[in-house]
């Protein structure tokens, strides 16, 4: 017997969330079957015609249940088999196909905040922790909070075969980051969604909720982003810096369009303070953490490589951010 956890993205507004339910399948099942769900309970259908279809898109071993159990990431389809209006993966598939020859690669840095009892881990009841400074990549019980969850999540991602690049504690206490990549657009987005799912599940076992809110604590505290690192084959080869420069001009021309789709609440996070550039401006620069787009040191030194789009928020849809970047840079 296989417990198959069917996972999909719902229609919640303004930010879509994950849903999951379990299907028991006979041992040895290799093709995961289509399934359905009540779309009227996920903001994806009206009550009078409420069935939506789950079309398996990416299957991984389930590291939490172990054995032959599976995680089944699904696309949501209408009853006639066409992609549902909330199915951003289907849109990315088309755009990724169109630009396969440019071989775009991505790495997404997922920041997140852990909450327990209504406040972030490490925050005292009814007060504030010490000002930001010692917490980023901190070590020691007074500098870092939630490490057991971050470690368990890392092990779960590795056991599921996800392309995990690394993890680190972040600037605000209770905030952490993991990175997925480097991988093609569909792969990076699929792996990121499953990694988010595993993070919520690991948190459940610790009675700790995880939020991807871009500014979980108002005031002088860093927000949570999803820096998206990008390269095309031409950027990675000799003369790549010229291709990156050309991409900066295209990105500047479509700045507002990107901002509009980089996560609800972006104007709370991109204030121009706390290692961000205001959402009203577009600037790029080498090693500049106050820019919209940063050129990493190795890329500047070698004259080829990749760039980091620092604008996307932690709650961004990974199928949207990768699609927009491909459309803007490669079309
Ligand atoms: P930062 O210094 O901004 O904190 P991280 O070390 O957290 O950066 O993450 C670096 C990210 O860059 C990783 O997700 C990795 O997959 C990605 N990356 C590395 N090389 C490339 C490349 N050539 N193209 C796209 N992404 C890349
Ligand atoms: Mn990082
Ligand atoms: Mn970070
Ligand atoms: Mn970064």
mmCIF file of C-alpha atoms and ligand atoms in Angstrom:
data_model
loop_
_atom_site.group_PDB
_atom_site.id
_atom_site.type_symbol
_atom_site.label_atom_id
_atom_site.label_comp_id
_atom_site.label_asym_id
_atom_site.label_seq_id
_atom_site.Cartn_x
_atom_site.Cartn_y
_atom_site.Cartn_z
ATOM 1 C CA UNK A 1 0.000 0.000 0.000
ATOM 2 C CA UNK A 2 1.200 3.487 -0.883
ATOM 3 C CA UNK A 3 0.035 6.661 0.840
ATOM 4 C CA UNK A 4 0.122 9.265 -1.920
ATOM 5 C CA UNK A 5 -0.111 12.862 -0.692
ATOM 6 C CA UNK A 6 -1.724 14.896 -3.491
ATOM 7 C CA UNK A 7 -0.595 18.521 -3.174
ATOM 8 C CA UNK A 8 -1.932 21.509 -5.094
ATOM 9 C CA UNK A 9 -2.087 25.306 -5.062
ATOM 10 C CA UNK A 10 -5.524 26.729 -4.200
ATOM 11 C CA UNK A 11 -7.334 29.896 -5.302
ATOM 12 C CA UNK A 12 -7.045 31.868 -2.037
ATOM 13 C CA UNK A 13 -6.763 35.664 -2.403
ATOM 14 C CA UNK A 14 -4.609 37.669 -2.276
ATOM 15 C CA UNK A 15 -2.036 34.890 -1.801
ATOM 16 C CA UNK A 16 -2.630 31.285 -2.862
ATOM 17 C CA UNK A 17 -1.851 28.589 -0.335
ATOM 18 C CA UNK A 18 -1.161 24.857 -0.440
ATOM 19 C CA UNK A 19 -3.744 22.121 -0.013
ATOM 20 C CA UNK A 20 -3.147 18.392 0.311
ATOM 21 C CA UNK A 21 -5.071 15.162 0.791
ATOM 22 C CA UNK A 22 -4.095 11.510 0.879
ATOM 23 C CA UNK A 23 -4.998 8.724 -1.550
ATOM 24 C CA UNK A 24 -4.262 5.072 -0.750
ATOM 25 C CA UNK A 25 -2.921 3.204 -3.786
ATOM 26 C CA UNK A 26 -1.942 -0.448 -4.280
ATOM 27 C CA UNK A 27 1.723 -1.304 -3.676
ATOM 28 C CA UNK A 28 3.780 -1.079 -6.843
ATOM 29 C CA UNK A 29 1.662 1.689 -8.419
ATOM 30 C CA UNK A 30 4.000 3.622 -10.724
ATOM 31 C CA UNK A 31 1.572 5.895 -12.609
ATOM 32 C CA UNK A 32 -0.186 8.198 -10.161
ATOM 33 C CA UNK A 33 -3.855 8.439 -11.240
ATOM 34 C CA UNK A 34 -5.816 11.643 -11.780
ATOM 35 C CA UNK A 35 -7.974 12.655 -8.810
ATOM 36 C CA UNK A 36 -10.507 15.379 -8.000
ATOM 37 C CA UNK A 37 -11.451 17.743 -5.166
ATOM 38 C CA UNK A 38 -14.176 20.158 -4.111
ATOM 39 C CA UNK A 39 -13.151 23.417 -5.722
ATOM 40 C CA UNK A 40 -15.905 25.345 -3.938
ATOM 41 C CA UNK A 41 -13.910 24.927 -0.704
ATOM 42 C CA UNK A 42 -10.639 26.222 -2.193
ATOM 43 C CA UNK A 43 -11.923 29.287 -4.058
ATOM 44 C CA UNK A 44 -11.563 27.415 -7.367
ATOM 45 C CA UNK A 45 -15.209 26.672 -8.261
ATOM 46 C CA UNK A 46 -18.835 27.559 -7.593
ATOM 47 C CA UNK A 47 -20.959 25.231 -5.446
ATOM 48 C CA UNK A 48 -23.193 24.122 -8.339
ATOM 49 C CA UNK A 49 -20.297 22.739 -10.424
ATOM 50 C CA UNK A 50 -17.599 22.257 -7.878
ATOM 51 C CA UNK A 51 -15.334 19.417 -9.063
ATOM 52 C CA UNK A 52 -11.799 20.269 -10.150
ATOM 53 C CA UNK A 53 -9.256 17.733 -11.382
ATOM 54 C CA UNK A 54 -5.813 17.011 -9.945
ATOM 55 C CA UNK A 55 -3.347 16.075 -12.670
ATOM 56 C CA UNK A 56 -0.098 14.627 -11.218
ATOM 57 C CA UNK A 57 2.860 16.686 -12.476
ATOM 58 C CA UNK A 58 5.831 15.797 -10.271
ATOM 59 C CA UNK A 59 6.255 12.850 -7.897
ATOM 60 C CA UNK A 60 8.845 12.520 -5.111
ATOM 61 C CA UNK A 61 9.383 10.092 -2.233
ATOM 62 C CA UNK A 62 7.603 11.247 0.952
ATOM 63 C CA UNK A 63 10.387 11.638 3.533
ATOM 64 C CA UNK A 64 7.947 12.179 6.413
ATOM 65 C CA UNK A 65 5.952 8.979 5.926
ATOM 66 C CA UNK A 66 8.939 7.037 4.565
ATOM 67 C CA UNK A 67 8.600 3.636 2.882
ATOM 68 C CA UNK A 68 7.158 3.753 -0.640
ATOM 69 C CA UNK A 69 4.916 6.676 0.225
ATOM 70 C CA UNK A 70 4.836 9.550 -2.242
ATOM 71 C CA UNK A 71 4.400 13.303 -2.559
ATOM 72 C CA UNK A 72 2.354 14.017 -5.699
ATOM 73 C CA UNK A 73 2.475 17.635 -6.816
ATOM 74 C CA UNK A 74 -0.515 18.337 -9.077
ATOM 75 C CA UNK A 75 -1.751 20.839 -11.612
ATOM 76 C CA UNK A 76 -5.377 21.885 -11.170
ATOM 77 C CA UNK A 77 -7.542 21.278 -14.243
ATOM 78 C CA UNK A 78 -11.134 22.066 -15.144
ATOM 79 C CA UNK A 79 -13.476 19.144 -15.556
ATOM 80 C CA UNK A 80 -12.931 19.246 -19.360
ATOM 81 C CA UNK A 81 -9.183 18.757 -18.846
ATOM 82 C CA UNK A 82 -8.130 22.323 -19.682
ATOM 83 C CA UNK A 83 -5.872 24.158 -17.175
ATOM 84 C CA UNK A 84 -7.751 25.957 -14.373
ATOM 85 C CA UNK A 85 -7.398 29.754 -14.244
ATOM 86 C CA UNK A 86 -5.307 29.398 -11.044
ATOM 87 C CA UNK A 87 -2.913 26.939 -12.739
ATOM 88 C CA UNK A 88 0.190 29.068 -13.236
ATOM 89 C CA UNK A 89 2.323 25.962 -13.853
ATOM 90 C CA UNK A 90 0.554 25.383 -17.182
ATOM 91 C CA UNK A 91 1.458 28.928 -18.293
ATOM 92 C CA UNK A 92 5.090 28.400 -17.323
ATOM 93 C CA UNK A 93 5.226 25.098 -19.258
ATOM 94 C CA UNK A 94 4.411 26.915 -22.497
ATOM 95 C CA UNK A 95 6.885 29.746 -21.969
ATOM 96 C CA UNK A 96 9.653 27.381 -20.841
ATOM 97 C CA UNK A 97 9.119 25.259 -23.977
ATOM 98 C CA UNK A 98 9.318 28.308 -26.210
ATOM 99 C CA UNK A 99 12.746 29.276 -24.808
ATOM 100 C CA UNK A 100 14.295 25.878 -24.173
ATOM 101 C CA UNK A 101 17.174 26.811 -26.539
ATOM 102 C CA UNK A 102 18.302 29.647 -24.212
ATOM 103 C CA UNK A 103 18.532 27.161 -21.310
ATOM 104 C CA UNK A 104 17.497 29.471 -18.436
ATOM 105 C CA UNK A 105 18.626 28.415 -14.945
ATOM 106 C CA UNK A 106 17.216 29.590 -11.630
ATOM 107 C CA UNK A 107 18.009 29.467 -7.932
ATOM 108 C CA UNK A 108 15.398 30.764 -5.474
ATOM 109 C CA UNK A 109 16.271 31.864 -1.908
ATOM 110 C CA UNK A 110 13.170 31.203 0.185
ATOM 111 C CA UNK A 111 13.027 33.266 3.378
ATOM 112 C CA UNK A 112 10.367 32.408 5.966
ATOM 113 C CA UNK A 113 9.348 33.204 9.550
ATOM 114 C CA UNK A 114 8.410 30.729 12.273
ATOM 115 C CA UNK A 115 5.586 31.631 14.669
ATOM 116 C CA UNK A 116 4.483 30.097 17.941
ATOM 117 C CA UNK A 117 1.849 31.554 20.283
ATOM 118 C CA UNK A 118 1.267 34.534 17.982
ATOM 119 C CA UNK A 119 4.847 35.793 17.833
ATOM 120 C CA UNK A 120 8.039 34.808 15.997
ATOM 121 C CA UNK A 121 10.337 32.283 17.676
ATOM 122 C CA UNK A 122 12.847 34.064 19.901
ATOM 123 C CA UNK A 123 10.533 37.037 20.569
ATOM 124 C CA UNK A 124 9.749 37.655 24.236
ATOM 125 C CA UNK A 125 6.105 37.832 25.348
ATOM 126 C CA UNK A 126 4.750 41.354 24.944
ATOM 127 C CA UNK A 127 8.097 42.844 23.917
ATOM 128 C CA UNK A 128 10.895 42.905 21.407
ATOM 129 C CA UNK A 129 14.148 41.019 21.073
ATOM 130 C CA UNK A 130 17.491 42.826 20.918
ATOM 131 C CA UNK A 131 17.898 44.899 17.707
ATOM 132 C CA UNK A 132 18.901 43.108 14.496
ATOM 133 C CA UNK A 133 22.604 42.405 14.104
ATOM 134 C CA UNK A 134 23.731 39.142 15.653
ATOM 135 C CA UNK A 135 21.009 36.865 14.275
ATOM 136 C CA UNK A 136 22.029 36.476 10.593
ATOM 137 C CA UNK A 137 23.881 33.142 10.355
ATOM 138 C CA UNK A 138 23.925 33.246 14.174
ATOM 139 C CA UNK A 139 25.225 30.498 16.410
ATOM 140 C CA UNK A 140 24.186 29.867 20.009
ATOM 141 C CA UNK A 141 20.906 29.652 21.919
ATOM 142 C CA UNK A 142 20.773 33.442 22.398
ATOM 143 C CA UNK A 143 21.329 34.202 18.672
ATOM 144 C CA UNK A 144 19.284 31.647 16.800
ATOM 145 C CA UNK A 145 15.796 30.206 17.175
ATOM 146 C CA UNK A 146 14.140 27.271 15.408
ATOM 147 C CA UNK A 147 17.259 25.474 14.276
ATOM 148 C CA UNK A 148 15.776 22.007 14.936
ATOM 149 C CA UNK A 149 12.958 22.795 12.485
ATOM 150 C CA UNK A 150 15.338 24.176 9.844
ATOM 151 C CA UNK A 151 17.563 21.073 10.196
ATOM 152 C CA UNK A 152 14.655 18.618 10.030
ATOM 153 C CA UNK A 153 13.354 20.445 6.984
ATOM 154 C CA UNK A 154 16.762 20.277 5.316
ATOM 155 C CA UNK A 155 16.951 16.504 5.901
ATOM 156 C CA UNK A 156 13.415 16.051 4.573
ATOM 157 C CA UNK A 157 14.201 17.994 1.370
ATOM 158 C CA UNK A 158 17.329 15.942 0.768
ATOM 159 C CA UNK A 159 15.479 12.661 1.390
ATOM 160 C CA UNK A 160 12.774 13.747 -1.072
ATOM 161 C CA UNK A 161 15.460 14.321 -3.717
ATOM 162 C CA UNK A 162 14.838 18.063 -3.943
ATOM 163 C CA UNK A 163 17.648 20.282 -5.237
ATOM 164 C CA UNK A 164 18.433 22.016 -1.963
ATOM 165 C CA UNK A 165 21.398 24.415 -2.256
ATOM 166 C CA UNK A 166 21.744 25.412 1.417
ATOM 167 C CA UNK A 167 20.120 26.996 4.479
ATOM 168 C CA UNK A 168 20.891 29.897 6.837
ATOM 169 C CA UNK A 169 19.420 31.793 9.789
ATOM 170 C CA UNK A 170 18.259 35.280 8.749
ATOM 171 C CA UNK A 171 18.561 38.862 9.977
ATOM 172 C CA UNK A 172 15.337 38.934 12.043
ATOM 173 C CA UNK A 173 15.101 36.456 14.929
ATOM 174 C CA UNK A 174 12.796 33.562 14.018
ATOM 175 C CA UNK A 175 13.498 34.053 10.317
ATOM 176 C CA UNK A 176 15.383 31.512 8.180
ATOM 177 C CA UNK A 177 16.168 30.839 4.540
ATOM 178 C CA UNK A 178 16.642 27.826 2.319
ATOM 179 C CA UNK A 179 17.655 27.898 -1.337
ATOM 180 C CA UNK A 180 16.413 25.682 -4.157
ATOM 181 C CA UNK A 181 18.435 25.339 -7.371
ATOM 182 C CA UNK A 182 20.258 25.645 -9.553
ATOM 183 C CA UNK A 183 17.697 24.175 -11.966
ATOM 184 C CA UNK A 184 15.485 24.875 -14.957
ATOM 185 C CA UNK A 185 12.266 26.880 -14.434
ATOM 186 C CA UNK A 186 9.756 24.042 -13.951
ATOM 187 C CA UNK A 187 12.120 22.026 -11.814
ATOM 188 C CA UNK A 188 13.055 24.911 -9.507
ATOM 189 C CA UNK A 189 9.393 25.864 -9.045
ATOM 190 C CA UNK A 190 8.164 22.288 -8.462
ATOM 191 C CA UNK A 191 10.944 21.655 -5.959
ATOM 192 C CA UNK A 192 10.238 24.936 -4.181
ATOM 193 C CA UNK A 193 6.540 24.135 -3.781
ATOM 194 C CA UNK A 194 7.316 20.706 -2.329
ATOM 195 C CA UNK A 195 9.968 22.241 -0.060
ATOM 196 C CA UNK A 196 7.356 24.735 1.204
ATOM 197 C CA UNK A 197 4.960 21.835 1.821
ATOM 198 C CA UNK A 198 7.613 19.943 3.814
ATOM 199 C CA UNK A 199 8.382 23.061 5.837
ATOM 200 C CA UNK A 200 4.738 23.489 6.889
ATOM 201 C CA UNK A 201 4.548 19.791 7.793
ATOM 202 C CA UNK A 202 7.758 19.797 9.838
ATOM 203 C CA UNK A 203 6.474 22.913 11.607
ATOM 204 C CA UNK A 204 3.187 21.152 12.488
ATOM 205 C CA UNK A 205 5.107 18.499 14.424
ATOM 206 C CA UNK A 206 6.687 21.316 16.490
ATOM 207 C CA UNK A 207 3.394 23.224 16.872
ATOM 208 C CA UNK A 208 5.089 26.024 14.989
ATOM 209 C CA UNK A 209 3.497 27.709 11.997
ATOM 210 C CA UNK A 210 5.521 29.014 9.104
ATOM 211 C CA UNK A 211 4.553 32.189 7.282
ATOM 212 C CA UNK A 212 5.789 33.521 3.956
ATOM 213 C CA UNK A 213 4.419 36.987 4.736
ATOM 214 C CA UNK A 214 6.802 39.558 3.175
ATOM 215 C CA UNK A 215 6.768 41.823 6.265
ATOM 216 C CA UNK A 216 5.678 39.689 9.207
ATOM 217 C CA UNK A 217 6.710 42.291 11.809
ATOM 218 C CA UNK A 218 6.184 45.998 11.117
ATOM 219 C CA UNK A 219 8.940 48.379 12.091
ATOM 220 C CA UNK A 220 12.694 48.126 12.070
ATOM 221 C CA UNK A 221 12.827 44.450 11.109
ATOM 222 C CA UNK A 222 13.850 42.843 7.841
ATOM 223 C CA UNK A 223 11.074 41.523 5.640
ATOM 224 C CA UNK A 224 11.081 38.110 3.960
ATOM 225 C CA UNK A 225 12.006 37.783 0.302
ATOM 226 C CA UNK A 226 12.531 35.186 -2.371
ATOM 227 C CA UNK A 227 15.613 36.480 -4.196
ATOM 228 C CA UNK A 228 15.573 34.828 -7.600
ATOM 229 C CA UNK A 229 18.920 34.113 -9.270
ATOM 230 C CA UNK A 230 18.870 33.867 -13.051
ATOM 231 C CA UNK A 231 21.121 33.025 -15.961
ATOM 232 C CA UNK A 232 20.774 32.004 -19.588
ATOM 233 C CA UNK A 233 23.313 29.995 -21.572
ATOM 234 C CA UNK A 234 24.572 33.218 -23.205
ATOM 235 C CA UNK A 235 25.064 34.887 -19.792
ATOM 236 C CA UNK A 236 27.120 31.934 -18.600
ATOM 237 C CA UNK A 237 29.547 32.007 -21.535
ATOM 238 C CA UNK A 238 32.246 34.428 -22.764
ATOM 239 C CA UNK A 239 30.821 37.945 -23.151
ATOM 240 C CA UNK A 240 27.985 37.071 -20.778
ATOM 241 C CA UNK A 241 28.183 40.416 -18.956
ATOM 242 C CA UNK A 242 26.990 42.200 -22.118
ATOM 243 C CA UNK A 243 23.973 39.896 -22.244
ATOM 244 C CA UNK A 244 23.275 40.599 -18.554
ATOM 245 C CA UNK A 245 23.516 44.353 -19.233
ATOM 246 C CA UNK A 246 21.002 44.028 -22.070
ATOM 247 C CA UNK A 247 18.707 42.086 -19.719
ATOM 248 C CA UNK A 248 18.887 44.929 -17.153
ATOM 249 C CA UNK A 249 17.463 47.368 -19.713
ATOM 250 C CA UNK A 250 14.597 44.979 -20.502
ATOM 251 C CA UNK A 251 13.891 44.444 -16.804
ATOM 252 C CA UNK A 252 13.882 48.173 -16.137
ATOM 253 C CA UNK A 253 11.326 48.700 -18.909
ATOM 254 C CA UNK A 254 8.980 46.139 -17.310
ATOM 255 C CA UNK A 255 9.708 46.995 -13.654
ATOM 256 C CA UNK A 256 6.116 47.802 -12.683
ATOM 257 C CA UNK A 257 4.773 44.651 -14.306
ATOM 258 C CA UNK A 258 7.200 42.514 -12.279
ATOM 259 C CA UNK A 259 6.457 44.373 -9.035
ATOM 260 C CA UNK A 260 2.722 43.790 -9.562
ATOM 261 C CA UNK A 261 3.282 40.014 -9.615
ATOM 262 C CA UNK A 262 6.097 39.579 -7.089
ATOM 263 C CA UNK A 263 3.891 38.910 -4.045
ATOM 264 C CA UNK A 264 1.055 40.663 -2.203
ATOM 265 C CA UNK A 265 2.349 43.219 0.314
ATOM 266 C CA UNK A 266 5.511 44.017 -1.669
ATOM 267 C CA UNK A 267 5.281 47.752 -0.885
ATOM 268 C CA UNK A 268 5.550 46.951 2.846
ATOM 269 C CA UNK A 269 8.827 45.112 2.215
ATOM 270 C CA UNK A 270 10.515 47.106 -0.576
ATOM 271 C CA UNK A 271 10.750 50.375 1.331
ATOM 272 C CA UNK A 272 14.350 51.241 0.475
ATOM 273 C CA UNK A 273 15.452 50.236 3.984
ATOM 274 C CA UNK A 274 16.490 46.824 5.343
ATOM 275 C CA UNK A 275 18.596 45.732 2.351
ATOM 276 C CA UNK A 276 15.971 46.618 -0.237
ATOM 277 C CA UNK A 277 15.448 49.124 -3.034
ATOM 278 C CA UNK A 278 12.096 50.956 -3.006
ATOM 279 C CA UNK A 279 9.477 49.293 -5.205
ATOM 280 C CA UNK A 280 9.082 52.659 -6.967
ATOM 281 C CA UNK A 281 12.646 52.545 -8.284
ATOM 282 C CA UNK A 282 14.727 50.205 -10.407
ATOM 283 C CA UNK A 283 18.474 50.066 -9.808
ATOM 284 C CA UNK A 284 21.074 47.400 -10.463
ATOM 285 C CA UNK A 285 24.671 47.106 -9.312
ATOM 286 C CA UNK A 286 27.585 44.894 -8.338
ATOM 287 C CA UNK A 287 27.355 43.467 -4.819
ATOM 288 C CA UNK A 288 24.708 46.118 -4.010
ATOM 289 C CA UNK A 289 22.157 44.786 -1.510
ATOM 290 C CA UNK A 290 20.256 48.063 -1.747
ATOM 291 C CA UNK A 291 19.605 47.516 -5.462
ATOM 292 C CA UNK A 292 16.648 45.872 -7.211
ATOM 293 C CA UNK A 293 19.092 43.574 -8.962
ATOM 294 C CA UNK A 294 22.520 42.611 -7.706
ATOM 295 C CA UNK A 295 25.409 41.239 -9.727
ATOM 296 C CA UNK A 296 27.230 38.701 -7.516
ATOM 297 C CA UNK A 297 31.007 39.140 -7.068
ATOM 298 C CA UNK A 298 31.975 36.042 -9.091
ATOM 299 C CA UNK A 299 29.912 37.250 -12.067
ATOM 300 C CA UNK A 300 31.469 40.732 -11.954
ATOM 301 C CA UNK A 301 34.971 39.241 -11.653
ATOM 302 C CA UNK A 302 34.613 36.703 -14.475
ATOM 303 C CA UNK A 303 32.504 38.887 -16.771
ATOM 304 C CA UNK A 304 29.884 36.141 -17.082
ATOM 305 C CA UNK A 305 27.531 34.198 -14.837
ATOM 306 C CA UNK A 306 24.158 35.150 -13.337
ATOM 307 C CA UNK A 307 22.280 37.961 -11.588
ATOM 308 C CA UNK A 308 20.055 38.159 -8.509
ATOM 309 C CA UNK A 309 16.572 39.683 -8.730
ATOM 310 C CA UNK A 310 16.072 40.856 -5.124
ATOM 311 C CA UNK A 311 12.506 42.109 -5.627
ATOM 312 C CA UNK A 312 10.365 38.939 -5.314
ATOM 313 C CA UNK A 313 8.683 38.485 -1.919
ATOM 314 C CA UNK A 314 8.716 35.303 0.133
ATOM 315 C CA UNK A 315 5.078 34.702 -0.867
ATOM 316 C CA UNK A 316 5.746 34.924 -4.636
ATOM 317 C CA UNK A 317 4.359 32.211 -6.904
ATOM 318 C CA UNK A 318 7.503 30.456 -8.231
ATOM 319 C CA UNK A 319 5.731 29.579 -11.505
ATOM 320 C CA UNK A 320 5.001 33.281 -12.022
ATOM 321 C CA UNK A 321 8.406 34.751 -11.134
ATOM 322 C CA UNK A 322 10.249 32.306 -13.411
ATOM 323 C CA UNK A 323 7.765 32.859 -16.262
ATOM 324 C CA UNK A 324 7.955 36.658 -16.049
ATOM 325 C CA UNK A 325 11.759 36.596 -16.007
ATOM 326 C CA UNK A 326 11.866 34.339 -19.069
ATOM 327 C CA UNK A 327 9.275 36.448 -20.920
ATOM 328 C CA UNK A 328 11.107 39.697 -20.163
ATOM 329 C CA UNK A 329 14.625 38.458 -20.858
ATOM 330 C CA UNK A 330 14.194 35.837 -23.570
ATOM 331 C CA UNK A 331 11.185 36.965 -25.666
HETATM 332 P P1 LIG B 1 23.028 35.213 -1.425
HETATM 333 O O1 LIG B 1 24.483 35.519 -1.443
HETATM 334 O O2 LIG B 1 22.223 36.231 -2.176
HETATM 335 O O3 LIG B 1 22.490 34.970 -0.041
HETATM 336 P P2 LIG B 1 22.622 32.338 -1.773
HETATM 337 O O4 LIG B 1 23.931 31.686 -1.482
HETATM 338 O O5 LIG B 1 21.593 32.302 -0.710
HETATM 339 O O6 LIG B 1 22.883 33.843 -2.293
HETATM 340 O O7 LIG B 1 21.954 31.657 -3.056
HETATM 341 C C1 LIG B 1 22.588 31.643 -4.299
HETATM 342 C C2 LIG B 1 21.605 31.105 -5.317
HETATM 343 O O8 LIG B 1 22.140 31.317 -6.617
HETATM 344 C C3 LIG B 1 21.320 29.603 -5.212
HETATM 345 O O9 LIG B 1 19.923 29.389 -5.167
HETATM 346 C C4 LIG B 1 21.886 29.034 -6.509
HETATM 347 O O10 LIG B 1 21.102 27.961 -6.993
HETATM 348 C C5 LIG B 1 21.815 30.225 -7.444
HETATM 349 N N1 LIG B 1 22.753 30.173 -8.573
HETATM 350 C C6 LIG B 1 24.081 29.882 -8.540
HETATM 351 N N2 LIG B 1 24.600 29.887 -9.787
HETATM 352 C C7 LIG B 1 23.590 30.200 -10.634
HETATM 353 C C8 LIG B 1 23.467 30.371 -12.055
HETATM 354 N N3 LIG B 1 24.521 30.249 -12.879
HETATM 355 N N4 LIG B 1 22.245 30.679 -12.563
HETATM 356 C C9 LIG B 1 21.183 30.829 -11.761
HETATM 357 N N5 LIG B 1 21.234 30.681 -10.417
HETATM 358 C C10 LIG B 1 22.409 30.373 -9.857
HETATM 359 MN MN1 LIG B 2 20.738 33.886 0.497
HETATM 360 MN MN1 LIG B 3 18.414 36.046 2.689
HETATM 361 MN MN1 LIG B 4 20.173 36.842 -1.858
#
